[in-house]
CSV table of C-alpha atoms in Angstrom, one decimal:
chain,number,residue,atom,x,y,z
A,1,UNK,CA,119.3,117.8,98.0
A,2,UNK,CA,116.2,117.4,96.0
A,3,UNK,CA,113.3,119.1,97.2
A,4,UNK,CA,109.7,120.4,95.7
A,5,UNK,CA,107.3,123.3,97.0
A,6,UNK,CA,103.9,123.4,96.3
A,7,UNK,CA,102.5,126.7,95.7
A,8,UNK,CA,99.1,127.3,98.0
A,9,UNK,CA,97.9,125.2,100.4
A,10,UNK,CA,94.3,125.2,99.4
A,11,UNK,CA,92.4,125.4,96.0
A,12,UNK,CA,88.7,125.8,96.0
A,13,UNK,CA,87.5,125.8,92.3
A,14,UNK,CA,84.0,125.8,90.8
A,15,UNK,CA,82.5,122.1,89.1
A,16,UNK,CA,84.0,122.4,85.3
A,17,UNK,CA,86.4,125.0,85.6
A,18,UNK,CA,90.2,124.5,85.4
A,19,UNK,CA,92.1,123.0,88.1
A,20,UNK,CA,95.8,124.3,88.2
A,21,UNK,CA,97.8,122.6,91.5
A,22,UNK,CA,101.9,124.8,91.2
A,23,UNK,CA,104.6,122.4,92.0
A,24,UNK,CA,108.4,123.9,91.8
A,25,UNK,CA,111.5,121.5,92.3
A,26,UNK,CA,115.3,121.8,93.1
A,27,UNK,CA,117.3,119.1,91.5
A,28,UNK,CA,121.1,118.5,90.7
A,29,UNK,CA,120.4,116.3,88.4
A,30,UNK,CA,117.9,115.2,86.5
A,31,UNK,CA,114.6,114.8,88.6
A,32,UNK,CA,111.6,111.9,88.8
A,33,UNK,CA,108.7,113.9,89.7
A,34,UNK,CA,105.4,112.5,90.5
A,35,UNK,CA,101.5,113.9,91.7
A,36,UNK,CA,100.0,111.6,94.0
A,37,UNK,CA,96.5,112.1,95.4
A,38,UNK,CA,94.9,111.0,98.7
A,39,UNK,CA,90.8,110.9,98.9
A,40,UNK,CA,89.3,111.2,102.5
A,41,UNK,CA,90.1,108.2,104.5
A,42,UNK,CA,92.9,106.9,101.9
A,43,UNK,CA,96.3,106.4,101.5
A,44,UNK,CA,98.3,107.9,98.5
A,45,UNK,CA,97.5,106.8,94.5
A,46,UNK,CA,99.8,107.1,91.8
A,47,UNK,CA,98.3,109.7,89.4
A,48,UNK,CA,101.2,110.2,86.9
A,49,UNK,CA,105.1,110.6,86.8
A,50,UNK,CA,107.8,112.3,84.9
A,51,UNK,CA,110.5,109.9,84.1
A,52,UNK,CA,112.3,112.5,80.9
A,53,UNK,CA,110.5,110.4,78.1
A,54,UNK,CA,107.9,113.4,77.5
A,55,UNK,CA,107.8,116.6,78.9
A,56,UNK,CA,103.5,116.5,79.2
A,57,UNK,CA,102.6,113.3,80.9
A,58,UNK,CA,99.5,112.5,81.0
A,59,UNK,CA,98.0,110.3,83.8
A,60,UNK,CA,94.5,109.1,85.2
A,61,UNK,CA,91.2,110.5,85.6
A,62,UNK,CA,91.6,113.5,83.2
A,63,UNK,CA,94.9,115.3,85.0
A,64,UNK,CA,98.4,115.4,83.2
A,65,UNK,CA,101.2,118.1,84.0
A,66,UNK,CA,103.7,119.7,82.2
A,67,UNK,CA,107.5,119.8,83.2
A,68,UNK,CA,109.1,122.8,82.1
A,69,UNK,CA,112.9,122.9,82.9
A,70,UNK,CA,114.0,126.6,82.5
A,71,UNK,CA,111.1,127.1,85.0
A,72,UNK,CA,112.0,123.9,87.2
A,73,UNK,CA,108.6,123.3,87.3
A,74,UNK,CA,105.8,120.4,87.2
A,75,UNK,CA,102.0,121.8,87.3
A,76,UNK,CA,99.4,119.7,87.4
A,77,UNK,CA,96.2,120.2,85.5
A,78,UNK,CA,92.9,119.1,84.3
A,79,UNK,CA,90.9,121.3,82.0
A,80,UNK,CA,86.9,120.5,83.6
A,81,UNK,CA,86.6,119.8,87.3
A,82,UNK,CA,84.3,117.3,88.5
A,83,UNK,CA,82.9,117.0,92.4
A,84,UNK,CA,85.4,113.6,92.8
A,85,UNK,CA,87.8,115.8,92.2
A,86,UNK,CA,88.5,116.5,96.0
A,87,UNK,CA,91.0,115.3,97.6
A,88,UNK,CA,94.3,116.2,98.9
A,89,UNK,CA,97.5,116.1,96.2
A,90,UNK,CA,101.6,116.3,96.7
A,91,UNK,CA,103.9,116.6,94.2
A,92,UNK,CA,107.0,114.5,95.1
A,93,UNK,CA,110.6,114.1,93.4
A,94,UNK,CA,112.9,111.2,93.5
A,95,UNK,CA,116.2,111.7,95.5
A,96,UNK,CA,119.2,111.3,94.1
A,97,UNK,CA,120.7,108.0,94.5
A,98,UNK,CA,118.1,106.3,96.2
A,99,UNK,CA,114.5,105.6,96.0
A,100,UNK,CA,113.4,107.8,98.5
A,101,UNK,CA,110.8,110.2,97.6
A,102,UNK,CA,110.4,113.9,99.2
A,103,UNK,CA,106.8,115.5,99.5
A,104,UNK,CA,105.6,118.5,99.2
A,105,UNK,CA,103.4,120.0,101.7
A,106,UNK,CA,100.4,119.4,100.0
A,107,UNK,CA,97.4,121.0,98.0
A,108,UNK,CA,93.4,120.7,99.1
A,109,UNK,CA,91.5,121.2,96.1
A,110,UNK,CA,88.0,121.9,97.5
A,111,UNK,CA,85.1,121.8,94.2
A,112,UNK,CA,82.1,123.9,94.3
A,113,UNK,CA,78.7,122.8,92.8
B,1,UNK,CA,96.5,94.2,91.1
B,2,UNK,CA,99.1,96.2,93.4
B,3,UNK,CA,98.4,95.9,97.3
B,4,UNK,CA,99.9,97.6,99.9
B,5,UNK,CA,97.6,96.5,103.5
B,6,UNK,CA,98.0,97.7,106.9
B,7,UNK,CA,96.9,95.7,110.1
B,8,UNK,CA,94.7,98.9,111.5
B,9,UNK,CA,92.8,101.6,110.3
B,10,UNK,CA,92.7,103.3,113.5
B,11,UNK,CA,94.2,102.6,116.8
B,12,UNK,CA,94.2,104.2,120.4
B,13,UNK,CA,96.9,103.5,123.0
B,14,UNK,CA,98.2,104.9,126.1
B,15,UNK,CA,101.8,107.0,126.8
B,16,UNK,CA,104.2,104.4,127.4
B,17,UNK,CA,102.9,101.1,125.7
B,18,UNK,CA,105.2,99.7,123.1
B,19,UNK,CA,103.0,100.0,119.8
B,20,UNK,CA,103.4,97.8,116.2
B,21,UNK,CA,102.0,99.0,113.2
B,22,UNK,CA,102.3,96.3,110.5
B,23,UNK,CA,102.7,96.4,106.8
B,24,UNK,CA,102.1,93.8,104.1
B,25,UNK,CA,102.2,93.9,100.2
B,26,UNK,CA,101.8,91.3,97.6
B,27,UNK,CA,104.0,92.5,94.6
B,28,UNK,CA,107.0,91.4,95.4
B,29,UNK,CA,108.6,94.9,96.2
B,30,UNK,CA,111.6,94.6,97.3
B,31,UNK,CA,111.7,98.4,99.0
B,32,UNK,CA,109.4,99.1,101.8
B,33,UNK,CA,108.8,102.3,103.5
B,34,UNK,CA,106.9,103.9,106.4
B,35,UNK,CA,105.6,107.5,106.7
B,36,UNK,CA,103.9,110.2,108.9
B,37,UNK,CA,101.7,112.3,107.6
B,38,UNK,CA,100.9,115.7,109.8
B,39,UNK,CA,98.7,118.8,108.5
B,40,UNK,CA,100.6,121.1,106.6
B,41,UNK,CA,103.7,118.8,106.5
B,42,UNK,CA,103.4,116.1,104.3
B,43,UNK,CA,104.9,113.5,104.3
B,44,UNK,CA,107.9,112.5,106.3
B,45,UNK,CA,109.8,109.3,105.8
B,46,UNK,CA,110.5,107.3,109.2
B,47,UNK,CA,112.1,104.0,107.8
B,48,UNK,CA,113.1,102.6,104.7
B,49,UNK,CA,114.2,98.6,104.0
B,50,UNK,CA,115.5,97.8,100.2
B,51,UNK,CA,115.3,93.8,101.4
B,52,UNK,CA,115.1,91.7,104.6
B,53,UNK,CA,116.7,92.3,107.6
B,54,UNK,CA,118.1,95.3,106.2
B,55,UNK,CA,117.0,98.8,107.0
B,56,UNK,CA,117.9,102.6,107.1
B,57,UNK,CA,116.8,105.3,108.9
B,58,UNK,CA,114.5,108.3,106.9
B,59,UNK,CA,114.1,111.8,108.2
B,60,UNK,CA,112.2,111.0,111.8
B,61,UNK,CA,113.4,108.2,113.0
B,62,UNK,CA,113.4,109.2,116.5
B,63,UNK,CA,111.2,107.4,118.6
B,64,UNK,CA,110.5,104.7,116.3
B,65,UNK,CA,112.2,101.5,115.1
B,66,UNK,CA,111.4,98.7,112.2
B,67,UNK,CA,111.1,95.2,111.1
B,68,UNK,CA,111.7,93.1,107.8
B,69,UNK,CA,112.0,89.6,108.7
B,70,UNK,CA,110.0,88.8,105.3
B,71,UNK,CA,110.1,90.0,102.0
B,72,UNK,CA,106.2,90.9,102.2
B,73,UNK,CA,106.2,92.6,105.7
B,74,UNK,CA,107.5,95.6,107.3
B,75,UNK,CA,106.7,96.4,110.4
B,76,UNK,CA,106.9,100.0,112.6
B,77,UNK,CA,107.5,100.0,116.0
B,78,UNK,CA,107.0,102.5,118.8
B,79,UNK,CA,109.4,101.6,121.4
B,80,UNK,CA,107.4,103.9,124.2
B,81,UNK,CA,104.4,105.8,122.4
B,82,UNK,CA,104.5,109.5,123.4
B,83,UNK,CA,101.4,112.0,122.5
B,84,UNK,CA,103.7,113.9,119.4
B,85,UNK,CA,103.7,110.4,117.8
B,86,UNK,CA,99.9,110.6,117.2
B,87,UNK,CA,99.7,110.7,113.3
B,88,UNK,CA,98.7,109.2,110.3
B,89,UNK,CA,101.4,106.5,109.3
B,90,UNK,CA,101.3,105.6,105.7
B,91,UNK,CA,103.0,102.3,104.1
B,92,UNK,CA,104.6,102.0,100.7
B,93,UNK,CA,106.6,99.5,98.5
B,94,UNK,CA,108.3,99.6,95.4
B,95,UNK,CA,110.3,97.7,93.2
B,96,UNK,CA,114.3,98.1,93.4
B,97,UNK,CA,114.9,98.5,89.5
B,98,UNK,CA,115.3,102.5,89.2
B,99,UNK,CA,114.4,105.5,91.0
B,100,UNK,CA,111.4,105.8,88.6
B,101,UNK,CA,109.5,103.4,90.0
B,102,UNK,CA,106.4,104.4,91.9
B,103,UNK,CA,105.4,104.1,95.1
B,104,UNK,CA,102.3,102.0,96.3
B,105,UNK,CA,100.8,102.8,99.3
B,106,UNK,CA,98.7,101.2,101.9
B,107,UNK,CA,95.6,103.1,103.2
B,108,UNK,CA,96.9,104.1,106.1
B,109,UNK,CA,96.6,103.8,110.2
B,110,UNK,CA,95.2,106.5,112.2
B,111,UNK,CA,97.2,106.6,116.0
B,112,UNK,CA,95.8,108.3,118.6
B,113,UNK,CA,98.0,108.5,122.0
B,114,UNK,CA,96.5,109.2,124.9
């Protein structure tokens, strides 16, 4: 079954600095991956998806991830952190067969003035 | 542009009551799903409907069943609210044409059971 793990809970990274949110997957076959994030009080928006046309995807507000087979991985990054930053972010992966998404647990990124 | 709207933002009932949370979107999705989302947990999928009157059961469904009568609403029902089903539940649609296809989501309902 497909299934991604997001690596740490809780980021907490100074304004303008890099932001790097860890997502691993276990597929069977070929995987959709996605980041959603989720700003206080909101529900979940679409910030990009890897559907195998390009290995770096780039989506909105300045983030775009990378997804590197041999290390079944799908990291999300921006390069300059800004305070709007905050929010909550899952990485999620398409099961097979279906249109069903599973979630990861979840990363806080917390941005420091 | 896309919308996904729930009924209620937040909502308080007692143990017992029989509780709807309601769903509506405007795209013309013909999938429709309904999630909890629990600290530390994520997201877990309840219910999922790919058109009306059909429907399958997610990860959780305990506890819970669902409604499509219409294309544009899905409905989540709480046959006898207990206090574990106090949550976050989170709506989303997509369209049927391939597993790449995002999913929208609503903003959400807050449940408190007392």
């Amino acid at each position: 079954a497909q299934s991604v793990t997001q690596l740490g809970s809780h980021v907490s990274v100074s304004e303008g600095a890099l932001v790097l949110l860890r997502c691993n997957y276990s597929s069977s076959v070929p995987p959709y991956l996605f980041w959603y994030v989720q700003y206080p009080n909101q529900g979940l928006q679409l910030l990009l998806k890897y559907t195998s046309a390009a290995t770096l995807v780039k989506g909105i507000n300045g983030f775009e991830a990378e997804f590197k087979k041999s290390e079944t991985s799908f990291h999300l990054t921006k390069p300059s952190a800004h305070m709007s930053d905050a929010a909550e972010y899952f990485c999620a992966i398409t099961r097979s067969n279906d249109y069903k998404l599973s979630f990861g647990a979840g990363t806080t990124v917390t941005v420091r003035a | 542009d896309v919308k996904v709207t729930q009924s209620s933002r937040y909502l308080v009932k007692r143990t017992g009551e029989k509780v709807f949370l309601e769903c509506v979107q405007d795209m013309d999705h013909e999938n429709m799903f309904w999630y909890r989302q629990d600290p530390g947990l994520g997201l877990r999928l309840i219910y999922f409907s790919y058109d009306v009157k059909m429907k399958e059961k997610g990860d959780i469904p305990e506890g819970y069943s669902v409604s499509r009568e219409k294309k544009e609403r899905f409905s989540l029902i709480l046959e006898s609210a207990s206090t574990n089903q106090t949550s976050m539940y989170l709506c989303a649609s997509s369209q049927l044409n391939g597993a790449n296809q995002p999913q929208h989501f609503g903003d959400g309902t807050r449940l408190s059971i007392l």
